Short mmCIF file of C-alpha atoms and ligand atoms in Angstrom, two decimals:
data_model
loop_
_atom_site.label_atom_id
_atom_site.label_comp_id
_atom_site.label_asym_id
_atom_site.label_seq_id
_atom_site.Cartn_x
_atom_site.Cartn_y
_atom_site.Cartn_z
CA MET A 12 56.74 117.17 91.20
CA GLU A 13 57.11 114.59 93.89
CA LEU A 14 60.40 114.17 95.68
CA GLU A 15 59.48 110.75 97.02
CA THR A 16 58.90 109.50 93.47
CA ILE A 17 62.23 110.58 92.05
CA TYR A 18 64.04 109.36 95.17
CA GLU A 19 62.28 106.01 94.85
CA ALA A 20 63.58 105.76 91.30
CA LEU A 21 67.08 106.29 92.76
CA GLY A 22 66.57 103.43 95.22
CA LEU A 23 65.48 105.34 98.32
CA SER A 24 62.44 103.89 100.08
CA ARG A 25 59.60 106.03 101.48
CA PRO A 26 60.15 105.16 105.18
CA VAL A 27 63.83 106.23 104.99
CA TYR A 28 62.86 109.44 103.20
CA ALA A 29 60.13 110.15 105.77
CA TYR A 30 62.56 109.60 108.65
CA GLY A 31 65.05 111.99 107.05
CA GLU A 32 62.38 114.67 106.69
CA ALA A 33 61.40 114.27 110.34
CA VAL A 34 65.02 114.76 111.41
CA LEU A 35 65.43 117.74 109.10
CA ARG A 36 62.50 119.62 110.59
CA GLY A 37 64.52 119.99 113.80
CA LEU A 38 67.61 121.35 112.08
CA ARG A 39 66.35 124.64 110.62
CA GLU A 40 68.14 126.87 113.14
CA ARG A 41 71.40 124.99 112.75
CA PHE A 42 71.21 125.33 108.99
CA ASP A 43 70.41 129.04 109.28
CA ALA A 44 73.57 129.53 111.32
CA VAL A 45 75.62 127.66 108.70
CA ASP A 46 74.14 129.91 105.99
CA ARG A 47 75.03 133.06 107.94
CA THR A 48 78.67 131.97 108.17
CA ALA A 49 78.66 131.18 104.44
CA GLU A 50 77.23 134.61 103.72
CA TYR A 51 79.98 136.29 105.74
CA ASN A 52 82.70 134.22 104.09
CA GLN A 53 81.23 134.81 100.63
CA ALA A 54 81.51 138.55 101.28
CA LYS A 55 85.08 138.07 102.53
CA VAL A 56 86.09 136.25 99.32
CA LEU A 57 84.31 138.83 97.14
CA ALA A 58 86.02 141.69 98.95
CA ALA A 59 89.41 140.01 98.35
CA MET A 60 88.68 139.55 94.64
CA GLN A 61 87.47 143.13 94.24
CA ALA A 62 90.38 144.64 96.18
CA ASN A 63 92.78 142.81 93.86
CA ARG A 64 90.85 143.85 90.72
CA VAL A 65 90.38 140.31 89.36
CA ASN A 66 89.72 140.47 85.60
CA ALA A 67 89.72 138.20 82.54
CA THR A 68 93.47 138.56 81.92
CA HIS A 69 94.02 136.65 85.18
CA PHE A 70 92.42 133.54 83.67
CA ALA A 71 94.98 133.16 80.85
CA ALA A 72 97.14 130.04 80.70
CA THR A 73 100.92 130.23 80.96
CA THR A 74 103.50 127.58 80.16
CA GLY A 75 107.21 126.95 80.58
CA TYR A 76 108.85 128.98 83.35
CA GLY A 77 105.72 131.01 83.91
CA TYR A 78 107.61 134.29 84.36
CA ASP A 79 105.32 137.29 84.90
CA ASP A 80 102.29 135.04 85.38
CA ALA A 81 99.77 137.74 86.29
CA GLY A 82 96.95 135.29 87.04
CA ARG A 83 99.06 133.25 89.46
CA ASP A 84 100.55 136.29 91.17
CA ASN A 85 97.14 137.87 91.62
CA LEU A 86 95.57 134.64 92.89
CA GLU A 87 98.24 134.61 95.58
CA ARG A 88 97.35 138.21 96.50
CA VAL A 89 93.66 137.20 96.66
CA TYR A 90 94.45 134.30 99.01
CA ALA A 91 96.59 136.60 101.15
CA SER A 92 93.64 139.02 101.35
CA VAL A 93 91.17 136.26 102.29
CA PHE A 94 93.42 134.90 105.05
CA HIS A 95 94.62 138.38 106.11
CA THR A 96 98.27 137.51 105.65
CA GLU A 97 101.23 139.36 104.11
CA ALA A 98 101.85 136.73 101.45
CA ALA A 99 100.63 133.46 99.95
CA LEU A 100 101.91 130.61 97.82
CA VAL A 101 99.06 128.95 95.86
CA ARG A 102 99.78 126.86 92.80
CA PRO A 103 99.33 123.55 91.01
CA GLN A 104 102.98 122.67 91.65
CA ILE A 105 101.94 122.01 95.26
CA THR A 106 100.51 118.55 94.62
CA CYS A 107 98.45 117.94 97.78
CA GLY A 108 97.99 118.92 101.41
CA THR A 109 100.83 116.76 102.66
CA HIS A 110 103.14 118.37 100.10
CA ALA A 111 102.14 121.87 101.19
CA LEU A 112 102.79 120.96 104.83
CA ALA A 113 106.12 119.31 103.98
CA VAL A 114 107.21 122.44 102.08
CA ALA A 115 106.17 124.74 104.94
CA LEU A 116 108.01 122.64 107.52
CA SER A 117 111.20 121.92 105.61
CA ALA A 118 111.50 125.55 104.44
CA ASN A 119 111.30 126.94 107.95
CA LEU A 120 113.33 124.41 109.93
CA LEU A 121 117.11 124.07 109.73
CA PRO A 122 119.46 121.35 111.03
CA GLY A 123 119.59 121.55 114.82
CA ASP A 124 116.10 123.03 115.10
CA GLU A 125 113.23 121.32 116.86
CA LEU A 126 109.60 121.05 115.74
CA LEU A 127 106.94 120.82 118.46
CA SER A 128 103.39 119.55 118.20
CA PRO A 129 101.50 120.71 121.32
CA VAL A 130 98.31 118.86 120.29
CA GLY A 131 99.41 115.23 120.20
CA ALA A 132 100.32 113.17 117.16
CA PRO A 133 99.96 114.81 113.73
CA TYR A 134 98.07 113.47 110.70
CA ASP A 135 99.23 110.04 109.45
CA THR A 136 101.05 111.24 106.36
CA LEU A 137 103.09 113.76 108.38
CA GLU A 138 104.69 110.98 110.42
CA GLU A 139 106.98 110.20 107.52
CA VAL A 140 107.54 113.87 106.66
CA ILE A 141 108.74 114.49 110.22
CA GLY A 142 110.47 111.13 110.67
CA ILE A 143 108.27 109.82 113.49
CA ARG A 144 108.07 106.80 111.22
CA GLU A 145 111.50 106.13 109.68
CA SER A 146 111.52 107.56 106.16
CA ARG A 147 113.95 108.70 103.49
CA CYS A 148 114.30 112.49 103.20
CA SER A 149 112.40 113.07 106.45
CA LEU A 150 113.10 116.17 108.56
CA LYS A 151 114.78 113.85 111.05
CA GLU A 152 117.27 112.74 108.40
CA TYR A 153 118.19 116.41 107.92
CA GLY A 154 118.86 116.87 111.62
CA VAL A 155 115.54 118.40 112.68
CA SER A 156 114.24 116.84 115.89
CA TYR A 157 110.62 116.48 116.95
CA ALA A 158 108.87 116.90 120.27
CA GLN A 159 105.25 116.36 121.19
CA ALA A 160 102.98 117.35 124.07
CA ASP A 161 99.88 115.21 124.22
CA LEU A 162 96.42 116.52 124.94
CA LYS A 163 94.96 115.84 128.36
CA PRO A 164 92.47 112.95 128.53
CA ASP A 165 89.56 115.43 128.30
CA GLY A 166 90.96 116.86 125.04
CA SER A 167 92.27 120.10 126.57
CA PHE A 168 95.78 121.53 126.08
CA ASP A 169 98.39 120.41 128.62
CA TYR A 170 99.91 123.85 129.17
CA ASP A 171 102.47 122.67 131.75
CA ALA A 172 103.79 120.01 129.37
CA ILE A 173 103.84 122.48 126.48
CA ARG A 174 105.81 125.07 128.49
CA GLU A 175 108.30 122.37 129.43
CA LYS A 176 108.75 121.21 125.82
CA ILE A 177 109.40 124.69 124.39
CA GLY A 178 113.17 124.86 124.53
CA PRO A 179 116.07 126.83 123.06
CA ARG A 180 115.95 124.73 119.87
CA THR A 181 112.18 124.99 119.35
CA ARG A 182 111.88 126.96 116.10
CA LEU A 183 108.45 125.97 114.82
CA ILE A 184 105.21 124.81 116.42
CA THR A 185 102.69 122.83 114.38
CA ILE A 186 99.00 122.79 115.29
CA GLN A 187 96.50 120.58 113.48
CA ARG A 188 93.05 122.16 113.45
CA SER A 189 90.97 119.16 112.37
CA LYS A 190 90.83 115.90 114.27
CA GLY A 191 91.57 114.08 111.01
CA TYR A 192 91.09 110.39 111.73
CA ALA A 193 91.66 110.71 115.47
CA THR A 194 89.00 110.71 118.15
CA ARG A 195 89.93 114.03 119.75
CA PRO A 196 87.67 117.02 119.12
CA THR A 197 88.50 119.47 116.35
CA PHE A 198 89.73 122.78 117.74
CA SER A 199 87.81 126.00 117.24
CA VAL A 200 89.82 128.88 115.82
CA ALA A 201 89.41 130.68 119.17
CA ARG A 202 91.06 127.78 121.01
CA ILE A 203 93.88 127.69 118.49
CA GLY A 204 94.33 131.42 119.06
CA GLU A 205 94.67 130.86 122.81
CA LEU A 206 97.28 128.16 122.22
CA ILE A 207 99.25 130.37 119.84
CA ALA A 208 99.21 133.23 122.37
CA PHE A 209 100.42 130.88 125.09
CA CYS A 210 103.30 129.50 122.98
CA LYS A 211 104.41 132.99 121.92
CA GLY A 212 104.19 134.09 125.53
CA VAL A 213 106.69 131.39 126.45
CA LYS A 214 108.94 132.07 123.44
CA PRO A 215 108.14 135.26 121.49
CA ASP A 216 110.19 134.44 118.37
CA VAL A 217 108.79 130.93 117.85
CA LYS A 218 106.89 130.44 114.57
CA VAL A 219 103.49 128.73 114.48
CA MET A 220 102.11 126.78 111.53
CA VAL A 221 98.48 125.59 111.47
CA ASP A 222 97.46 122.56 109.40
CA ASN A 223 94.17 124.09 108.26
CA CYS A 224 92.89 121.07 106.27
CA TYR A 225 89.09 120.68 106.35
CA GLY A 226 88.68 123.82 108.45
CA GLU A 227 88.63 126.63 105.86
CA PHE A 228 85.44 128.71 105.80
CA VAL A 229 83.78 126.71 108.57
CA GLU A 230 84.05 129.79 110.81
CA PRO A 231 84.18 133.51 110.00
CA VAL A 232 87.80 133.65 111.24
CA GLU A 233 90.87 131.62 110.31
CA PRO A 234 93.91 130.82 112.48
CA SER A 235 95.90 133.47 110.56
CA ASP A 236 93.56 136.06 112.12
CA LEU A 237 94.75 134.93 115.55
CA GLY A 238 98.51 134.91 115.25
CA ALA A 239 99.48 131.89 113.11
CA ASP A 240 102.58 132.61 111.02
CA MET A 241 101.45 130.12 108.37
CA VAL A 242 98.16 128.40 107.54
CA VAL A 243 98.43 125.48 105.15
CA GLY A 244 95.97 123.31 103.26
CA SER A 245 94.87 121.43 100.15
CA LEU A 246 92.90 122.78 97.19
CA ILE A 247 91.08 119.47 96.70
CA LYS A 248 89.47 120.09 100.07
CA ASN A 249 87.55 123.20 101.21
CA PRO A 250 89.20 126.19 99.47
CA GLY A 251 89.19 124.64 95.99
CA GLY A 252 85.40 124.63 96.06
CA GLY A 253 85.35 121.30 94.20
CA LEU A 254 86.63 122.92 91.00
CA ALA A 255 90.40 122.95 91.63
CA PRO A 256 91.76 119.70 90.13
CA ILE A 257 95.04 119.86 92.13
CA GLY A 258 96.97 122.25 94.35
CA GLY A 259 97.79 123.48 97.81
CA TYR A 260 98.23 126.78 99.59
CA ILE A 261 100.46 128.35 102.22
CA CYS A 262 99.38 131.77 103.53
CA GLY A 263 101.48 133.61 106.07
CA THR A 264 104.14 136.16 106.85
CA ARG A 265 106.27 137.31 103.94
CA ALA A 266 109.39 135.85 105.57
CA CYS A 267 107.89 132.38 106.02
CA VAL A 268 106.17 132.25 102.61
CA GLU A 269 109.29 133.39 100.73
CA ARG A 270 111.25 130.53 102.29
CA CYS A 271 108.47 128.14 101.23
CA ALA A 272 108.72 129.39 97.64
CA TYR A 273 112.49 128.82 97.56
CA ARG A 274 112.00 125.33 98.95
CA LEU A 275 109.19 124.53 96.48
CA SER A 276 111.11 125.64 93.36
CA ALA A 277 114.78 126.40 94.00
CA PRO A 278 116.93 128.85 95.98
CA GLY A 279 117.11 132.03 93.91
CA LEU A 280 113.99 131.22 91.87
CA GLY A 281 111.22 131.27 94.48
CA GLN A 282 107.79 132.52 93.43
CA GLU A 283 108.99 133.80 90.03
CA VAL A 284 108.69 130.38 88.33
CA GLY A 285 105.72 128.04 88.12
CA ALA A 286 103.42 128.16 85.08
CA ASN A 287 99.69 127.98 85.81
CA LEU A 288 98.97 125.51 82.94
CA GLY A 289 95.49 126.91 82.38
CA LEU A 290 94.18 126.18 85.86
CA MET A 291 93.47 129.76 86.92
CA PRO A 292 89.73 129.75 86.06
CA ALA A 293 89.24 126.68 88.26
CA PHE A 294 91.29 128.14 91.13
CA TYR A 295 89.54 131.53 91.12
CA GLN A 296 86.04 130.16 90.59
CA GLY A 297 86.60 127.35 93.10
CA LEU A 298 87.62 129.87 95.77
CA PHE A 299 84.57 131.95 94.89
CA LEU A 300 82.30 128.90 95.42
CA ALA A 301 84.16 127.54 98.46
CA PRO A 302 82.11 129.26 101.22
CA THR A 303 78.81 127.84 99.91
CA VAL A 304 80.30 124.43 99.09
CA VAL A 305 81.64 124.21 102.65
CA ALA A 306 78.19 125.20 103.93
CA GLY A 307 76.63 122.30 101.99
CA ALA A 308 79.18 119.87 103.40
CA LEU A 309 78.57 121.20 106.93
CA LYS A 310 74.81 120.74 106.62
CA GLY A 311 75.48 117.18 105.44
CA ALA A 312 77.67 116.52 108.48
CA VAL A 313 75.07 117.94 110.89
CA PHE A 314 72.32 115.93 109.18
CA ALA A 315 74.36 112.70 109.27
CA ALA A 316 75.05 113.07 113.00
CA ASN A 317 71.37 113.66 113.73
CA VAL A 318 70.18 110.84 111.46
CA TYR A 319 72.52 108.29 113.05
CA GLU A 320 72.58 109.44 116.65
CA ARG A 321 68.80 108.98 116.97
CA LEU A 322 69.22 105.37 115.81
CA GLY A 323 71.75 104.67 118.54
CA PHE A 324 75.03 105.06 116.63
CA PRO A 325 77.59 107.22 118.50
CA CYS A 326 78.67 110.27 116.49
CA VAL A 327 81.68 112.61 116.79
CA PRO A 328 80.87 115.45 116.89
CA GLY A 329 77.43 114.83 118.37
CA GLY A 330 74.29 115.96 116.57
CA ALA A 331 73.86 119.06 118.74
CA GLU A 332 77.54 120.00 118.98
CA GLU A 333 79.18 122.99 117.33
CA ARG A 334 81.28 122.28 114.21
CA HIS A 335 84.84 123.30 113.50
CA ASP A 336 85.50 121.13 110.44
CA ILE A 337 83.49 119.19 107.85
CA ILE A 338 84.31 115.65 109.06
CA GLN A 339 81.68 113.46 110.70
CA ALA A 340 82.58 110.22 112.43
CA VAL A 341 79.80 107.63 112.85
CA THR A 342 80.49 104.50 114.89
CA LEU A 343 78.65 101.66 113.19
CA GLY A 344 79.87 98.75 115.26
CA SER A 345 80.57 96.13 112.60
CA ARG A 346 82.36 95.44 109.35
CA GLU A 347 79.02 94.69 107.63
CA ALA A 348 77.54 98.00 108.72
CA MET A 349 80.59 99.91 107.46
CA ALA A 350 80.33 98.16 104.10
CA ALA A 351 76.59 98.91 103.85
CA PHE A 352 77.12 102.58 104.75
CA CYS A 353 79.81 102.93 102.09
CA ARG A 354 77.64 101.17 99.48
CA GLY A 355 75.00 103.84 100.05
CA ILE A 356 77.42 106.76 99.65
CA GLN A 357 78.79 105.16 96.49
CA ALA A 358 75.33 104.48 95.06
CA ALA A 359 74.44 108.17 95.44
CA ALA A 360 77.52 109.40 93.53
CA PRO A 361 77.49 111.13 90.14
CA VAL A 362 80.62 109.16 89.09
CA ASP A 363 81.23 105.40 89.57
CA SER A 364 77.80 104.94 91.17
CA TYR A 365 77.63 101.34 89.90
CA VAL A 366 80.80 100.30 91.79
CA THR A 367 80.70 98.31 95.05
CA PRO A 368 83.27 99.44 97.62
CA GLU A 369 85.21 96.54 99.16
CA PRO A 370 87.62 96.53 102.12
CA TRP A 371 91.27 96.29 101.05
CA ALA A 372 94.71 96.19 102.65
CA MET A 373 95.92 99.71 101.90
CA PRO A 374 99.69 100.29 102.12
CA GLY A 375 100.67 102.06 105.34
CA TYR A 376 97.66 100.93 107.37
CA ASP A 377 97.66 98.10 109.89
CA SER A 378 94.09 97.04 109.11
CA GLU A 379 91.90 96.86 106.02
CA VAL A 380 90.32 100.11 104.87
CA ILE A 381 87.03 100.71 103.08
CA MET A 382 86.33 103.81 101.01
CA ALA A 383 83.39 105.18 99.08
CA ALA A 384 83.98 107.99 96.62
CA GLY A 385 82.46 108.81 93.29
CA ALA A 386 84.33 112.01 92.62
CA PHE A 387 85.04 114.20 89.61
CA VAL A 388 88.55 114.81 91.03
CA GLN A 389 90.42 111.73 92.20
CA GLY A 390 90.68 111.62 95.99
CA SER A 391 88.85 114.91 96.42
CA SER A 392 87.36 114.89 99.89
CA ILE A 393 85.31 118.08 99.50
CA GLU A 394 83.25 115.81 97.27
CA LEU A 395 80.97 113.35 99.08
CA SER A 396 83.08 110.50 100.44
CA ALA A 397 83.34 108.08 103.35
CA ASP A 398 86.12 105.87 104.59
CA GLY A 399 87.46 104.13 107.66
CA PRO A 400 89.72 101.36 108.92
CA ILE A 401 87.97 98.01 109.41
CA ARG A 402 88.67 97.60 113.12
CA PRO A 403 86.82 98.30 116.37
CA PRO A 404 84.91 100.51 116.97
CA TYR A 405 84.12 100.27 113.24
CA ALA A 406 83.71 103.99 112.63
CA VAL A 407 83.29 105.60 109.23
CA TYR A 408 84.50 109.11 108.56
CA PHE A 409 82.11 110.93 106.35
CA GLN A 410 82.81 114.25 104.66
CA GLY A 411 82.04 116.59 101.82
CA GLY A 412 79.30 116.98 99.30
CA LEU A 413 79.54 119.73 96.68
CA THR A 414 75.86 120.45 97.24
CA TRP A 415 73.70 119.98 100.32
CA GLN A 416 71.15 118.09 98.23
CA HIS A 417 73.73 115.52 97.19
CA ALA A 418 75.03 115.13 100.74
CA LYS A 419 71.45 114.57 101.93
CA LEU A 420 70.80 111.88 99.34
CA GLY A 421 74.13 110.17 100.13
CA ILE A 422 73.33 110.01 103.84
CA LEU A 423 69.81 108.70 103.23
CA MET A 424 71.16 106.11 100.78
CA SER A 425 73.69 104.96 103.40
CA LEU A 426 70.78 104.44 105.79
CA GLN A 427 68.80 102.70 103.05
CA LYS A 428 71.61 100.15 102.65
CA LEU A 429 71.74 99.59 106.42
CA VAL A 430 67.99 98.91 106.36
CA GLU A 431 68.35 96.54 103.39
CA ALA A 432 71.16 94.69 105.18
CA GLY A 433 68.87 94.19 108.18
CA ILE A 434 71.17 96.21 110.45
CA VAL A 435 68.63 98.99 111.06
CA PRO A 436 65.09 97.55 111.40
CA LEU A 437 62.33 99.54 109.73
CA ARG A 438 60.38 99.75 112.99
CA SER A 439 63.21 101.59 114.72
CA LEU A 440 63.10 104.17 111.92
CA GLU A 441 59.37 104.57 112.42
CA ARG A 442 59.77 104.86 116.19
CA ALA A 443 62.54 107.45 115.83
CA ALA A 444 60.47 109.42 113.31
CA ALA A 445 57.46 109.40 115.67
CA GLU A 446 59.65 110.59 118.58
CA GLU A 447 60.95 113.35 116.34
CA GLU A 448 57.41 114.52 115.57
CA GLU A 449 56.69 114.79 119.31
CA ARG A 450 59.66 117.04 120.05
C1 PLP B 222 93.88 115.66 104.31
C2 PLP B 222 94.76 116.12 105.40
C3 PLP B 222 96.14 116.24 105.23
C4 PLP B 222 96.86 115.80 103.98
O1 PLP B 222 96.32 116.23 102.81
P1 PLP B 222 96.49 115.36 101.47
O2 PLP B 222 95.99 116.30 100.44
O3 PLP B 222 95.65 114.15 101.64
O4 PLP B 222 97.93 115.05 101.31
C5 PLP B 222 96.87 116.73 106.28
N1 PLP B 222 96.30 117.07 107.45
C6 PLP B 222 94.97 116.94 107.66
C7 PLP B 222 94.40 117.31 108.99
C8 PLP B 222 94.17 116.47 106.65
O5 PLP B 222 92.86 116.36 106.85
#
């Protein structure tokens, strides 16, 4: 059994493989720490499933109205147990992360209220939900205003500005945990906890929602452990474990979650309707796998940063930095390098591996975008994927990998394509590998 041989058959050359192994030898402690967090979170998920007596009847499909859907109702209790909240709304009728966030916001804000983001601009797709970009059916159209306090240049919270912006109309505060496609750092749960405490100190009855996308199970605690009234995310990212084919979740106080259920279905109906359509096995099993899937993706992100940083490509977060989400930004410096990187990720995929990613003018973006994804679930970004806008500084955002082994191969293949394109010379790989051996 020779790894080099099978990798060679997949298109990975020996020098790239050897460089990867040299980098890996320095990452054992980091990977051990990732595994310890996964072990803790696995126990947390197991405890939640056991406390709620999960059994085979919970995997049965329901149709139509879905009244008395025991599997759905119990899954929501399991999520509430995992996130330590009073209630949860978790179902396939929540179509994606943006939908879950839009439901949480519009259910808990009324005309005349103000929404505040104390951490700068929110994720792209929320701009239209809020009405920052003019949009039909936005919160703005319904008379909900929006205020924002930007981060300080060093990425810290501007507490003076935040205090000033919390006013009599401020009903809800939204905090995005992950940097998304911005350049600011991702916040640790501890930092989010400090911010929540500060906001509630200024205005005790204000509600706080955390956009938890890409952050679930990265740490042993979640923002709901530190005072968030709602945590919200997508099931085709971390908590779906790669198995959920659709869905979103909102975990939080009973009062907030009940309003979300009425907004999602209809006033008077709430959580009582919503058939599970046979998706319960995927939702339960995906949640069960999520802590280890997230660990694989995290190892991939740490590996990618260390592989590319040593070759002179700036990485956010840096190779030695602590992680609070599964996204890795690598600045490649040119359109050609971005295309080569994405070709490598695509070539390593289990699905659509023969496809060549090309830059295209995606609606809603002001520059061309390139994406690599060979996923079982369309758009799933817990599966190995990379994308980025084709503009300076020419950074790709890399995330996911259902297994560490696949993430590793994807990263090495991306480097292989950069070598083949003449962007990374072989001798710089050899030099970096030799330096690594000396450490
Ligand atoms: C992915 C993401 C969203 C939106 O989720 P979709 O499922 O793509 O709609 C919102 N916020 C953040 C921070 C995200 O990463």
